[in-house]
Amino acid sequence: MSQAPVTERASAQFADPFAVLTADMAPATASRFSALLARNLRRFPAGTGIVAEGEQAPQIMFALEGWIALNKSLEDGNVQMIDLILSPDIIEPTSADGQISAYDLHALTDVAISTVQRRDLDGLEISDPPQMWSIVRTRAAIARARVAEHTLRLGQGSAQTRLAYVLLELCLRLGGAQDARTRAFDLPLTQQRIGELAGLSSVHVSRTLRRLSRQGLIDASESRRIAINDIQGLARIAKVELDVLRNELFATDV
Amino acid sequence: MSQAPVTERASAQFADPFAVLTADMAPATASRFSALLARNLRRFPAGTGIVAEGEQAPQIMFALEGWIALNKSLEDGNVQMIDLILSPDIIEPTSADGQISAYDLHALTDVAISTVQRRDLDGLEISDPPQMWSIVRTRAAIARARVAEHTLRLGQGSAQTRLAYVLLELCLRLGGAQDARTRAFDLPLTQQRIGELAGLSSVHVSRTLRRLSRQGLIDASESRRIAINDIQGLARIAKVELDVLRNELFATDV
DNA sequence: CGGCCATTTGAACGCGCTCAAGCGCGGTGG
DNA sequence: CCACCGCGCTTGAGCGCGTTCAAATGGCCG
């Protein structure tokens, strides 16, 4: 941890994120799990580092609230956002040794997470079959698929394709958009950060967003907010099949 | 499965790959695991498809022998190799639903794999703590770190950086090179395939390989074979810290 | 030998980059 | 209150990297 986190007791406003993860659990396991999360709750204000690349890190982090960037950077300072973490995602930042983080985790907004070690989850496993690890596995599979779609477009897509894909993925992950009729959603990222995600310079993010606007596909006039006007057209440019993407991004079983 | 695989009984030549995975297991678990792998052995000749994107797939695949491309492709036909799978890697091709493959798996050489379902592993779990899933988790963490390094360079690296990284990663994964003094190794990929991995056109792979040769960093004169003459220099161009990469790519515990 | 595929090399294009200037907006302090 | 500053966004100009298209070379196998 590169910043001193704030620890606090379980509070009512986390009923929601807890519920997403405990929905299909046996009640006894669920309550023990909720208690574990509450015990290990950490908060980070927007703009702070959560975990630094190459430093000691918790093995498992439950994203409860806020937007987290999972970054890696080249020696020359160029940053690539590998993935964007939103509740109820689970982050496993350590590599083979289970100790050192392979990634840089950065709070894009105010963030609440719960950090645990693997043995904590083993300690919870009383039901049969073990459900805790099953949940972790499912979230890992979703993250893998998400990163692969992203990587595909970084390697093969044009700027329009990359950006359209990023917007579409976020639209779907935010629940088909907070405002369902207009498919508009808050995007608490500067164009610089969007560029780190899409592998583009901030200048070219600006140009490409305006191009998509001029084509009538999106409305990006409001700052830190995106409205998708033509989701089919955007999917065509992103070179994505919406149904396929939905199946990849959302759990359909435990 | 898009090709009819060949099933066969356990044979002596797989003692090695089995051993890598069973090294730290309790003997009883290890033998049951080896039997499971042997029971579900499949072979694919070079150039054949193993699993197609969007089709039914096994949940867990143990790579025993050969080179496997983990690909994704855009609607327009452009292919990106997300990762390259070598024994003792474990592939989990399905996404959230545990049924449909999110990736296209392709045999680059003759390949031997063993395919199982999650419940098969649950059935093996008799020791405490469960070691099977721990192995799967560790291999998954390694693959995540590998894909992230790759994605970073697809998003932020030049052609030289991407290619140098690909060669370095393979050099390390192949055991610091089969021939330790010259750090030379067989690379059973056409430049077209290397391009799919590095996110470059095959033409530019050719130019960039020659450029690295002219700089004295590698020797690519022999077809399907690479010799690394100056690993430090190559690491500089790949913008990679060799020790860090080694820690990410290799398991240091179970 | 002929045919096929992989590789090499040249030529030219264009996408996305950097550099640079200007604008808009919110926050701060005189 | 307005002046100022800083930051993010926009837009223009020009460049260079990696692309595509095309042709030639080399290697392997029938």
Coordinates of C-alpha atoms (C1' of nucleotides) in Angstrom, one line a residue:
Chain A
M1 CA 0.0 0.0 0.0
S2 CA 1.5 3.3 -1.0
Q3 CA -1.1 5.4 0.8
A4 CA -2.2 5.1 4.3
P5 CA -5.8 3.8 4.0
V6 CA -8.6 4.6 6.3
T7 CA -10.1 1.6 8.1
E8 CA -13.6 1.7 9.4
R9 CA -16.4 -0.6 10.7
A10 CA -19.1 -2.0 8.5
S11 CA -21.6 0.7 7.5
A12 CA -25.1 0.5 6.1
Q13 CA -24.3 2.0 2.7
F14 CA -22.4 -1.2 1.7
A15 CA -25.4 -3.5 1.9
D16 CA -25.6 -3.2 -1.9
P17 CA -22.1 -4.3 -3.0
F18 CA -22.1 -7.0 -0.4
A19 CA -25.4 -8.3 -1.7
V20 CA -24.1 -8.7 -5.2
L21 CA -21.4 -11.1 -4.1
T22 CA -23.4 -13.0 -1.4
A23 CA -26.6 -13.4 -3.4
D24 CA -26.3 -17.2 -4.0
M25 CA -24.4 -18.1 -0.9
A26 CA -25.6 -20.2 2.0
P27 CA -26.8 -17.7 4.7
A28 CA -24.1 -18.8 7.2
T29 CA -21.3 -18.4 4.6
A30 CA -22.7 -15.1 3.4
S31 CA -22.8 -13.5 6.8
R32 CA -19.2 -14.7 7.6
F33 CA -18.1 -13.3 4.3
S34 CA -19.8 -10.0 4.8
A35 CA -18.1 -9.7 8.2
L36 CA -14.8 -10.4 6.6
L37 CA -15.3 -7.7 4.0
A38 CA -16.4 -5.2 6.7
R39 CA -13.4 -6.0 8.8
N40 CA -11.0 -5.3 6.0
L41 CA -12.6 -2.2 4.4
R42 CA -10.3 0.4 3.1
R43 CA -11.0 3.8 1.5
F44 CA -8.9 5.8 -0.9
P45 CA -9.7 9.3 -2.1
A46 CA -9.8 10.1 -5.8
G47 CA -6.4 10.5 -7.4
T48 CA -4.4 8.4 -4.9
G49 CA -2.4 5.3 -5.5
I50 CA -3.8 2.1 -4.0
V51 CA -1.0 -0.4 -4.9
A52 CA 2.3 0.3 -6.6
E53 CA 3.8 -2.0 -9.2
G54 CA 6.6 -4.1 -7.6
E55 CA 5.5 -3.6 -4.1
Q56 CA 3.9 -5.8 -1.5
A57 CA 0.1 -6.2 -2.1
P58 CA -2.9 -8.0 -0.7
Q59 CA -3.7 -11.2 -2.6
I60 CA -7.4 -10.5 -3.2
M61 CA -9.2 -7.2 -3.3
F62 CA -12.9 -6.8 -3.5
A63 CA -13.9 -3.6 -5.3
L64 CA -16.9 -2.3 -3.4
E65 CA -17.3 1.3 -4.7
G66 CA -15.6 3.7 -7.1
W67 CA -13.5 3.5 -10.2
I68 CA -10.1 1.8 -10.1
A69 CA -7.5 1.9 -12.9
L70 CA -5.4 -1.3 -13.3
N71 CA -2.3 0.2 -14.9
K72 CA 1.1 -0.9 -16.1
S73 CA 3.8 1.5 -17.3
L74 CA 6.9 1.4 -19.4
E75 CA 10.2 2.6 -18.1
D76 CA 9.8 5.7 -20.2
G77 CA 6.7 6.7 -18.3
N78 CA 4.1 5.7 -20.8
V79 CA 1.1 4.3 -19.0
Q80 CA -1.4 1.7 -20.2
M81 CA -4.6 1.0 -18.4
I82 CA -4.9 -2.8 -18.7
D83 CA -8.4 -2.9 -17.2
L84 CA -10.9 -0.7 -15.4
I85 CA -12.2 -2.1 -12.2
L86 CA -15.8 -1.6 -11.0
S87 CA -17.8 -3.3 -8.3
P88 CA -18.3 -6.2 -8.0
D89 CA -15.0 -7.0 -9.6
I90 CA -12.3 -8.8 -7.7
I91 CA -8.6 -7.8 -8.2
E92 CA -5.8 -10.3 -7.7
P93 CA -2.8 -8.0 -8.2
T94 CA 0.0 -10.4 -7.2
S95 CA 1.7 -12.7 -9.7
A96 CA 3.3 -16.1 -9.2
D97 CA 4.7 -15.4 -5.7
G98 CA 1.5 -14.2 -4.2
Q99 CA 3.3 -11.2 -2.7
I100 CA 4.4 -8.6 -5.2
S101 CA 1.9 -6.6 -7.2
A102 CA 2.4 -6.9 -11.0
Y103 CA 0.1 -3.8 -11.5
D104 CA -0.3 -0.3 -10.4
L105 CA -3.8 0.3 -8.9
H106 CA -5.0 3.9 -8.9
A107 CA -8.2 5.4 -7.5
L108 CA -9.9 7.3 -10.3
T109 CA -12.7 8.3 -8.0
D110 CA -13.2 7.9 -4.2
V111 CA -12.8 4.2 -3.7
A112 CA -13.9 1.6 -1.2
I113 CA -12.2 -1.9 -1.3
S114 CA -11.8 -4.8 1.0
T115 CA -8.5 -6.6 1.0
V116 CA -8.0 -10.2 2.1
Q117 CA -5.5 -13.0 1.9
R118 CA -6.2 -16.4 0.3
R119 CA -6.1 -18.1 3.7
D120 CA -8.9 -15.9 4.8
L121 CA -11.1 -17.3 2.1
D122 CA -10.0 -20.8 2.9
G123 CA -11.1 -20.2 6.4
L124 CA -14.6 -19.3 5.2
E125 CA -15.1 -22.4 3.2
I126 CA -17.5 -24.5 5.2
S127 CA -20.2 -25.3 2.6
D128 CA -19.8 -27.9 0.0
P129 CA -18.9 -27.3 -2.8
P130 CA -16.8 -24.3 -1.9
Q131 CA -18.6 -21.2 -3.2
M132 CA -16.1 -18.5 -2.3
W133 CA -13.5 -19.6 -4.7
S134 CA -16.1 -20.3 -7.3
I135 CA -17.1 -16.6 -7.2
V136 CA -13.5 -15.5 -7.4
R137 CA -12.9 -17.9 -10.4
T138 CA -16.0 -16.5 -12.2
R139 CA -14.9 -12.9 -11.7
A140 CA -11.4 -13.8 -12.9
A141 CA -12.9 -15.4 -16.1
I142 CA -14.9 -12.3 -16.8
A143 CA -11.9 -10.1 -16.3
R144 CA -9.8 -12.3 -18.6
A145 CA -12.4 -12.1 -21.4
R146 CA -12.6 -8.3 -20.9
V147 CA -8.9 -7.8 -21.1
A148 CA -8.7 -10.1 -24.1
E149 CA -11.3 -8.0 -26.0
H150 CA -9.4 -4.9 -25.1
T151 CA -6.0 -6.4 -26.1
L152 CA -7.4 -7.5 -29.4
R153 CA -8.4 -3.9 -30.2
L154 CA -5.1 -2.5 -29.0
G155 CA -3.3 -4.8 -31.4
Q156 CA -5.6 -4.7 -34.4
G157 CA -8.1 -1.8 -34.1
S158 CA -8.0 1.8 -35.3
A159 CA -8.4 4.7 -33.0
Q160 CA -12.2 4.8 -33.7
T161 CA -12.5 1.0 -33.0
R162 CA -10.6 1.2 -29.8
L163 CA -12.5 4.2 -28.5
A164 CA -15.9 2.9 -29.6
Y165 CA -15.2 -0.4 -27.8
V166 CA -14.1 1.3 -24.6
L167 CA -17.3 3.3 -24.5
L168 CA -19.5 0.2 -25.4
E169 CA -17.9 -1.9 -22.7
L170 CA -18.4 0.7 -20.1
C171 CA -22.0 1.3 -21.2
L172 CA -22.8 -2.4 -20.8
R173 CA -20.9 -2.7 -17.5
L174 CA -22.7 0.3 -16.1
G175 CA -26.0 -1.6 -16.6
G176 CA -26.8 -0.8 -20.1
A177 CA -26.4 2.8 -19.0
Q178 CA -27.6 4.5 -15.9
D179 CA -30.3 6.3 -18.0
A180 CA -31.7 3.4 -20.0
R181 CA -33.6 5.5 -22.7
T182 CA -30.7 7.7 -23.6
R183 CA -28.0 5.2 -22.7
A184 CA -26.1 8.0 -21.0
F185 CA -23.6 7.5 -18.2
D186 CA -21.1 9.4 -16.1
L187 CA -17.5 8.8 -17.2
P188 CA -15.2 10.2 -14.4
L189 CA -12.1 10.1 -16.6
T190 CA -10.2 12.9 -18.2
Q191 CA -9.4 12.4 -21.9
Q192 CA -5.8 11.8 -20.8
R193 CA -7.1 8.7 -18.8
I194 CA -9.3 7.6 -21.6
G195 CA -6.2 7.7 -23.8
E196 CA -4.3 5.5 -21.3
L197 CA -7.2 3.0 -21.5
A198 CA -7.6 3.1 -25.3
G199 CA -3.8 3.3 -26.1
L200 CA -4.2 6.8 -27.7
S201 CA -2.7 10.2 -27.0
S202 CA -5.1 12.6 -25.3
V203 CA -5.1 14.8 -28.4
H204 CA -6.3 12.0 -30.5
V205 CA -9.0 11.0 -28.0
S206 CA -10.4 14.5 -28.4
R207 CA -10.4 14.3 -32.2
T208 CA -11.9 10.8 -32.2
L209 CA -14.6 11.6 -29.7
R210 CA -15.6 14.6 -31.9
R211 CA -15.6 12.4 -35.0
L212 CA -17.9 9.9 -33.3
S213 CA -20.1 12.9 -32.2
R214 CA -20.2 14.3 -35.7
Q215 CA -21.3 10.9 -37.0
G216 CA -24.2 11.1 -34.6
L217 CA -23.2 8.0 -32.7
I218 CA -22.5 9.6 -29.3
D219 CA -23.0 12.9 -27.5
A220 CA -19.8 13.9 -25.6
S221 CA -20.7 17.6 -25.2
E222 CA -21.3 17.3 -21.5
S223 CA -18.0 17.0 -19.6
R224 CA -17.3 13.6 -17.9
R225 CA -20.4 12.2 -19.4
I226 CA -21.2 10.1 -22.5
A227 CA -24.5 9.6 -24.2
I228 CA -24.7 6.8 -26.8
N229 CA -27.2 7.7 -29.5
D230 CA -26.7 4.8 -31.8
I231 CA -25.5 1.7 -30.0
Q232 CA -25.7 -0.5 -33.1
G233 CA -23.6 2.0 -35.1
L234 CA -21.1 2.2 -32.3
A235 CA -20.9 -1.6 -32.1
R236 CA -20.2 -1.7 -35.9
I237 CA -17.3 0.7 -35.5
A238 CA -16.1 -1.2 -32.3
K239 CA -16.3 -4.4 -34.4
V240 CA -18.2 -6.1 -31.6
E241 CA -21.2 -8.3 -31.5
L242 CA -23.3 -6.9 -28.6
D243 CA -24.9 -10.2 -27.6
V244 CA -21.5 -11.9 -27.5
L245 CA -20.0 -9.1 -25.5
R246 CA -22.8 -9.2 -23.0
N247 CA -22.4 -13.0 -22.5
E248 CA -18.7 -12.5 -21.9
L249 CA -19.0 -9.6 -19.4
F250 CA -21.8 -10.9 -17.2
A251 CA -22.0 -13.9 -15.0
T252 CA -24.9 -16.2 -16.0
D253 CA -24.2 -18.7 -13.2
V254 CA -22.2 -18.8 -10.0
Chain B
M1 CA -13.9 -29.0 -30.5
S2 CA -13.7 -28.1 -34.1
Q3 CA -11.4 -31.0 -35.0
A4 CA -11.9 -34.7 -34.1
P5 CA -9.2 -35.3 -31.5
V6 CA -7.3 -38.5 -31.0
T7 CA -7.8 -40.1 -27.6
E8 CA -5.1 -42.4 -26.3
R9 CA -4.0 -44.1 -23.2
A10 CA -1.3 -42.7 -20.9
S11 CA 2.1 -43.1 -22.4
A12 CA 5.6 -42.9 -21.0
Q13 CA 6.6 -39.7 -22.9
F14 CA 4.3 -37.6 -20.7
A15 CA 6.1 -38.4 -17.5
D16 CA 7.7 -35.0 -17.7
P17 CA 4.8 -32.6 -18.1
F18 CA 2.9 -34.5 -15.5
A19 CA 5.8 -34.2 -13.1
V20 CA 5.9 -30.4 -13.4
L21 CA 2.4 -30.1 -12.2
T22 CA 2.4 -32.9 -9.6
A23 CA 5.8 -32.0 -8.0
D24 CA 4.5 -30.6 -4.8
M25 CA 1.4 -32.7 -4.4
A26 CA 0.6 -35.4 -1.9
P27 CA 1.4 -38.7 -3.6
A28 CA -2.2 -40.0 -3.5
T29 CA -3.5 -36.8 -5.1
A30 CA -0.7 -36.7 -7.6
S31 CA -1.4 -40.2 -8.9
R32 CA -5.2 -39.5 -9.1
F33 CA -4.4 -36.4 -11.0
S34 CA -2.0 -38.1 -13.4
A35 CA -4.7 -40.7 -14.1
L36 CA -7.2 -37.9 -14.8
L37 CA -4.8 -36.2 -17.3
A38 CA -4.1 -39.5 -19.0
R39 CA -7.8 -40.4 -19.3
N40 CA -8.5 -37.1 -21.0
L41 CA -5.5 -36.8 -23.3
R42 CA -6.1 -35.2 -26.7
R43 CA -3.7 -34.6 -29.6
F44 CA -4.0 -32.1 -32.4
P45 CA -1.6 -31.9 -35.4
A46 CA 0.1 -28.6 -36.3
G47 CA -2.1 -26.1 -38.0
T48 CA -5.5 -27.4 -36.7
G49 CA -8.1 -25.6 -34.7
I50 CA -8.5 -26.8 -31.1
V51 CA -11.4 -24.7 -29.9
A52 CA -13.3 -22.0 -31.9
E53 CA -14.5 -18.7 -30.5
G54 CA -18.1 -18.8 -29.5
E55 CA -18.3 -22.6 -29.4
Q56 CA -18.7 -25.1 -26.6
A57 CA -15.4 -25.8 -24.9
P58 CA -13.9 -27.7 -21.9
Q59 CA -13.6 -25.6 -18.8
I60 CA -9.9 -26.4 -18.1
M61 CA -7.2 -27.5 -20.5
F62 CA -3.8 -28.6 -19.4
A63 CA -1.2 -27.9 -22.0
L64 CA 1.2 -30.9 -22.0
E65 CA 3.2 -30.5 -25.2
G66 CA 3.4 -28.2 -28.2
W67 CA 2.8 -24.6 -29.0
I68 CA -0.8 -23.2 -28.7
A69 CA -2.0 -19.8 -29.9
L70 CA -4.7 -18.2 -27.8
N71 CA -6.3 -15.9 -30.5
K72 CA -9.1 -13.5 -30.8
S73 CA -10.2 -11.9 -34.1
L74 CA -12.1 -8.9 -35.3
E75 CA -15.1 -9.3 -37.6
D76 CA -12.9 -8.0 -40.5
G77 CA -10.6 -11.0 -40.1
N78 CA -7.7 -9.4 -38.3
V79 CA -6.2 -11.8 -35.8
Q80 CA -4.6 -10.9 -32.5
M81 CA -2.7 -13.5 -30.5
I82 CA -3.5 -12.7 -26.9
D83 CA -1.1 -15.2 -25.4
L84 CA 1.0 -18.1 -26.4
I85 CA 0.5 -21.3 -24.4
L86 CA 3.3 -23.7 -23.5
S87 CA 3.4 -26.5 -21.0
P88 CA 2.8 -26.4 -18.1
D89 CA 0.3 -23.7 -18.8
I90 CA -3.4 -24.2 -18.0
I91 CA -6.0 -22.7 -20.3
E92 CA -9.5 -21.7 -19.1
P93 CA -11.2 -20.7 -22.4
T94 CA -14.7 -20.2 -21.1
S95 CA -16.0 -16.9 -19.8
A96 CA -18.7 -16.2 -17.3
D97 CA -21.0 -19.0 -18.3
G98 CA -18.4 -21.8 -18.1
Q99 CA -19.6 -23.2 -21.4
I100 CA -18.7 -21.0 -24.4
S101 CA -15.1 -20.3 -25.4
A102 CA -14.1 -16.6 -25.5
Y103 CA -11.0 -17.5 -27.5
D104 CA -9.8 -19.3 -30.5
L105 CA -7.2 -22.0 -29.7
H106 CA -5.0 -23.0 -32.5
A107 CA -2.3 -25.7 -32.7
L108 CA 0.9 -24.0 -33.9
T109 CA 2.8 -27.3 -33.6
D110 CA 1.7 -30.8 -32.9
V111 CA -0.1 -30.5 -29.5
A112 CA -1.0 -32.7 -26.6
I113 CA -3.5 -31.4 -24.1
S114 CA -5.7 -32.8 -21.4
T115 CA -9.2 -31.4 -21.0
V116 CA -11.3 -31.6 -17.9
Q117 CA -14.3 -30.0 -16.3
R118 CA -14.3 -28.1 -13.0
R119 CA -16.2 -30.8 -11.2
D120 CA -13.4 -33.3 -12.1
L121 CA -11.0 -31.3 -10.1
D122 CA -13.4 -30.9 -7.2
G123 CA -13.6 -34.7 -7.2
L124 CA -9.9 -34.9 -6.8
E125 CA -9.7 -32.6 -3.8
I126 CA -9.1 -34.8 -0.8
S127 CA -6.0 -33.2 0.7
D128 CA -6.3 -30.2 2.9
P129 CA -5.7 -27.4 1.9
P130 CA -6.9 -28.1 -1.7
Q131 CA -3.8 -28.1 -3.9
M132 CA -5.4 -28.6 -7.4
W133 CA -7.1 -25.3 -7.4
S134 CA -4.1 -23.6 -5.9
I135 CA -2.1 -24.8 -8.9
V136 CA -4.8 -23.5 -11.3
R137 CA -4.8 -20.2 -9.5
T138 CA -1.1 -19.8 -9.7
R139 CA -0.9 -20.6 -13.4
A140 CA -3.8 -18.1 -13.9
A141 CA -1.9 -15.4 -12.1
I142 CA 1.1 -16.0 -14.2
A143 CA -0.9 -15.8 -17.4
R144 CA -2.6 -12.6 -16.2
A145 CA 0.8 -11.0 -15.6
R146 CA 2.1 -12.2 -19.0
V147 CA -1.0 -10.9 -20.9
A148 CA -0.7 -7.6 -19.0
E149 CA 3.0 -7.1 -20.0
H150 CA 2.0 -7.9 -23.6
T151 CA -1.0 -5.6 -23.6
L152 CA 1.1 -2.8 -22.1
R153 CA 3.4 -3.0 -25.1
L154 CA 0.6 -3.3 -27.7
G155 CA -0.8 -0.1 -26.3
Q156 CA 2.4 1.9 -25.7
G157 CA 5.3 0.3 -27.4
S158 CA 7.0 0.8 -30.8
A159 CA 7.4 -2.1 -33.2
Q160 CA 10.9 -2.7 -31.9
T161 CA 9.7 -2.7 -28.3
R162 CA 6.9 -5.1 -29.0
L163 CA 9.0 -7.5 -31.0
A164 CA 11.9 -7.4 -28.5
Y165 CA 9.5 -8.1 -25.7
V166 CA 8.0 -11.1 -27.5
L167 CA 11.4 -12.6 -28.1
L168 CA 12.5 -12.0 -24.5
E169 CA 9.4 -13.4 -23.0
L170 CA 9.8 -16.6 -25.1
C171 CA 13.5 -16.8 -24.3
L172 CA 12.8 -16.8 -20.6
R173 CA 9.8 -19.1 -20.8
L174 CA 11.8 -21.6 -22.8
G175 CA 14.2 -21.9 -19.9
G176 CA 16.6 -19.0 -20.5
A177 CA 17.0 -20.6 -23.9
Q178 CA 17.5 -24.2 -24.8
D179 CA 21.1 -23.5 -25.6
A180 CA 22.2 -21.5 -22.5
R181 CA 25.5 -20.1 -23.8
T182 CA 24.1 -18.7 -27.0
R183 CA 20.5 -18.2 -25.7
A184 CA 19.2 -19.7 -29.0
F185 CA 15.8 -21.3 -29.3
D186 CA 13.5 -22.7 -31.9
L187 CA 10.6 -20.5 -32.7
P188 CA 8.0 -22.5 -34.7
L189 CA 6.2 -19.5 -36.0
T190 CA 6.1 -17.8 -39.4
Q191 CA 6.6 -14.1 -39.4
Q192 CA 2.9 -13.8 -40.1
R193 CA 2.2 -15.5 -36.7
I194 CA 4.8 -13.4 -35.0
G195 CA 3.0 -10.4 -36.4
E196 CA -0.3 -11.7 -34.9
L197 CA 1.4 -11.9 -31.6
A198 CA 3.2 -8.6 -31.7
G199 CA 0.4 -6.7 -33.4
L200 CA 2.4 -6.0 -36.5
S201 CA 2.1 -6.8 -40.2
S202 CA 4.3 -9.6 -41.4
V203 CA 6.1 -7.2 -43.6
H204 CA 7.1 -5.1 -40.7
V205 CA 8.1 -8.1 -38.6
S206 CA 10.6 -8.9 -41.3
R207 CA 12.0 -5.3 -41.3
T208 CA 12.1 -5.1 -37.6
L209 CA 13.8 -8.5 -37.1
R210 CA 16.5 -7.4 -39.6
R211 CA 16.9 -4.1 -37.8
L212 CA 17.5 -6.0 -34.5
S213 CA 19.9 -8.2 -36.3
R214 CA 21.8 -5.3 -37.8
Q215 CA 22.1 -3.8 -34.3
G216 CA 23.8 -7.1 -33.2
L217 CA 21.1 -7.9 -30.6
I218 CA 19.8 -11.1 -32.2
D219 CA 20.6 -13.5 -34.9
A220 CA 17.5 -14.4 -37.0
S221 CA 19.3 -15.8 -40.0
E222 CA 18.3 -19.4 -39.3
S223 CA 14.7 -20.0 -40.2
R224 CA 12.3 -20.7 -37.3
R225 CA 15.1 -20.1 -34.9
I226 CA 16.3 -17.1 -32.8
A227 CA 19.6 -16.5 -31.1
I228 CA 19.8 -13.7 -28.6
N229 CA 23.3 -12.2 -28.7
D230 CA 22.8 -9.3 -26.3
I231 CA 20.0 -10.0 -23.8
Q232 CA 20.6 -6.8 -21.9
G233 CA 20.4 -4.7 -25.0
L234 CA 17.3 -6.5 -26.1
A235 CA 15.8 -5.9 -22.6
R236 CA 16.5 -2.2 -23.0
I237 CA 14.7 -2.0 -26.3
A238 CA 11.8 -4.1 -24.9
K239 CA 11.7 -1.7 -22.0
V240 CA 11.7 -4.6 -19.5
E241 CA 13.5 -5.3 -16.3
L242 CA 14.7 -8.9 -16.7
D243 CA 14.5 -9.8 -13.0
V244 CA 11.1 -8.4 -12.6
L245 CA 9.9 -10.3 -15.7
R246 CA 11.4 -13.5 -14.4
N247 CA 9.5 -13.1 -11.1
E248 CA 6.3 -12.5 -12.9
L249 CA 6.6 -15.4 -15.3
F250 CA 7.7 -18.1 -12.9
A251 CA 6.1 -19.7 -10.0
T252 CA 8.1 -19.3 -6.8
D253 CA 5.6 -21.2 -4.6
V254 CA 2.7 -23.5 -5.2
Chain C
dC1 C1' 12.2 -28.6 -62.9
dG2 C1' 8.0 -26.2 -61.3
dG3 C1' 5.0 -24.7 -57.8
dC4 C1' 4.1 -22.9 -53.5
dC5 C1' 4.9 -20.5 -49.5
dA6 C1' 7.8 -17.6 -46.5
dT7 C1' 10.7 -13.8 -46.6
dT8 C1' 12.8 -9.6 -48.2
dT9 C1' 12.8 -5.2 -50.2
dG10 C1' 11.0 -0.9 -52.4
dA11 C1' 7.5 2.7 -52.9
dA12 C1' 4.0 5.5 -51.4
dC13 C1' 0.2 6.5 -48.4
dG14 C1' -2.2 7.8 -44.2
dC15 C1' -3.1 7.3 -39.3
dG16 C1' -1.9 8.8 -35.0
dC17 C1' 1.9 11.2 -32.9
dT18 C1' 4.3 15.5 -31.1
dC19 C1' 4.5 20.3 -30.8
dA20 C1' 2.2 24.5 -30.2
dA21 C1' -1.3 27.9 -29.7
dG22 C1' -5.9 29.2 -28.1
dC23 C1' -10.1 28.6 -25.5
dG24 C1' -13.2 27.7 -21.5
dC25 C1' -14.0 27.1 -16.9
dG26 C1' -13.5 26.8 -12.0
dG27 C1' -10.8 28.2 -8.0
dT28 C1' -8.0 31.6 -5.6
dG29 C1' -6.5 35.8 -4.0
dG30 C1' -5.8 40.8 -4.6
Chain D
dC1 C1' -15.7 41.8 -8.1
dC2 C1' -12.5 40.9 -11.3
dA3 C1' -7.7 39.3 -12.5
dC4 C1' -5.2 35.7 -12.6
dC5 C1' -3.8 31.0 -12.9
dG6 C1' -4.1 26.1 -13.9
dC7 C1' -6.0 22.4 -16.0
dG8 C1' -8.5 20.1 -19.5
dC9 C1' -10.2 20.3 -24.1
dT10 C1' -9.8 21.8 -28.9
dT11 C1' -7.7 22.7 -33.2
dG12 C1' -3.9 23.2 -36.6
dA13 C1' 0.5 21.9 -38.7
dG14 C1' 3.9 18.7 -39.8
dC15 C1' 6.2 14.5 -39.3
dG16 C1' 7.4 9.7 -38.9
dC17 C1' 6.1 5.0 -38.1
dG18 C1' 3.8 1.2 -39.7
dT19 C1' 0.7 0.1 -43.2
dT20 C1' -0.6 -1.7 -48.0
dC21 C1' 0.6 -2.9 -52.6
dA22 C1' 3.8 -5.0 -55.5
dA23 C1' 7.6 -7.5 -57.2
dA24 C1' 11.6 -10.3 -56.5
dT25 C1' 14.2 -13.8 -54.1
dG26 C1' 14.9 -18.1 -51.6
dG27 C1' 13.8 -22.8 -49.8
dC28 C1' 11.4 -27.0 -49.8
dC29 C1' 8.9 -30.6 -51.7
dG30 C1' 6.5 -33.1 -55.3

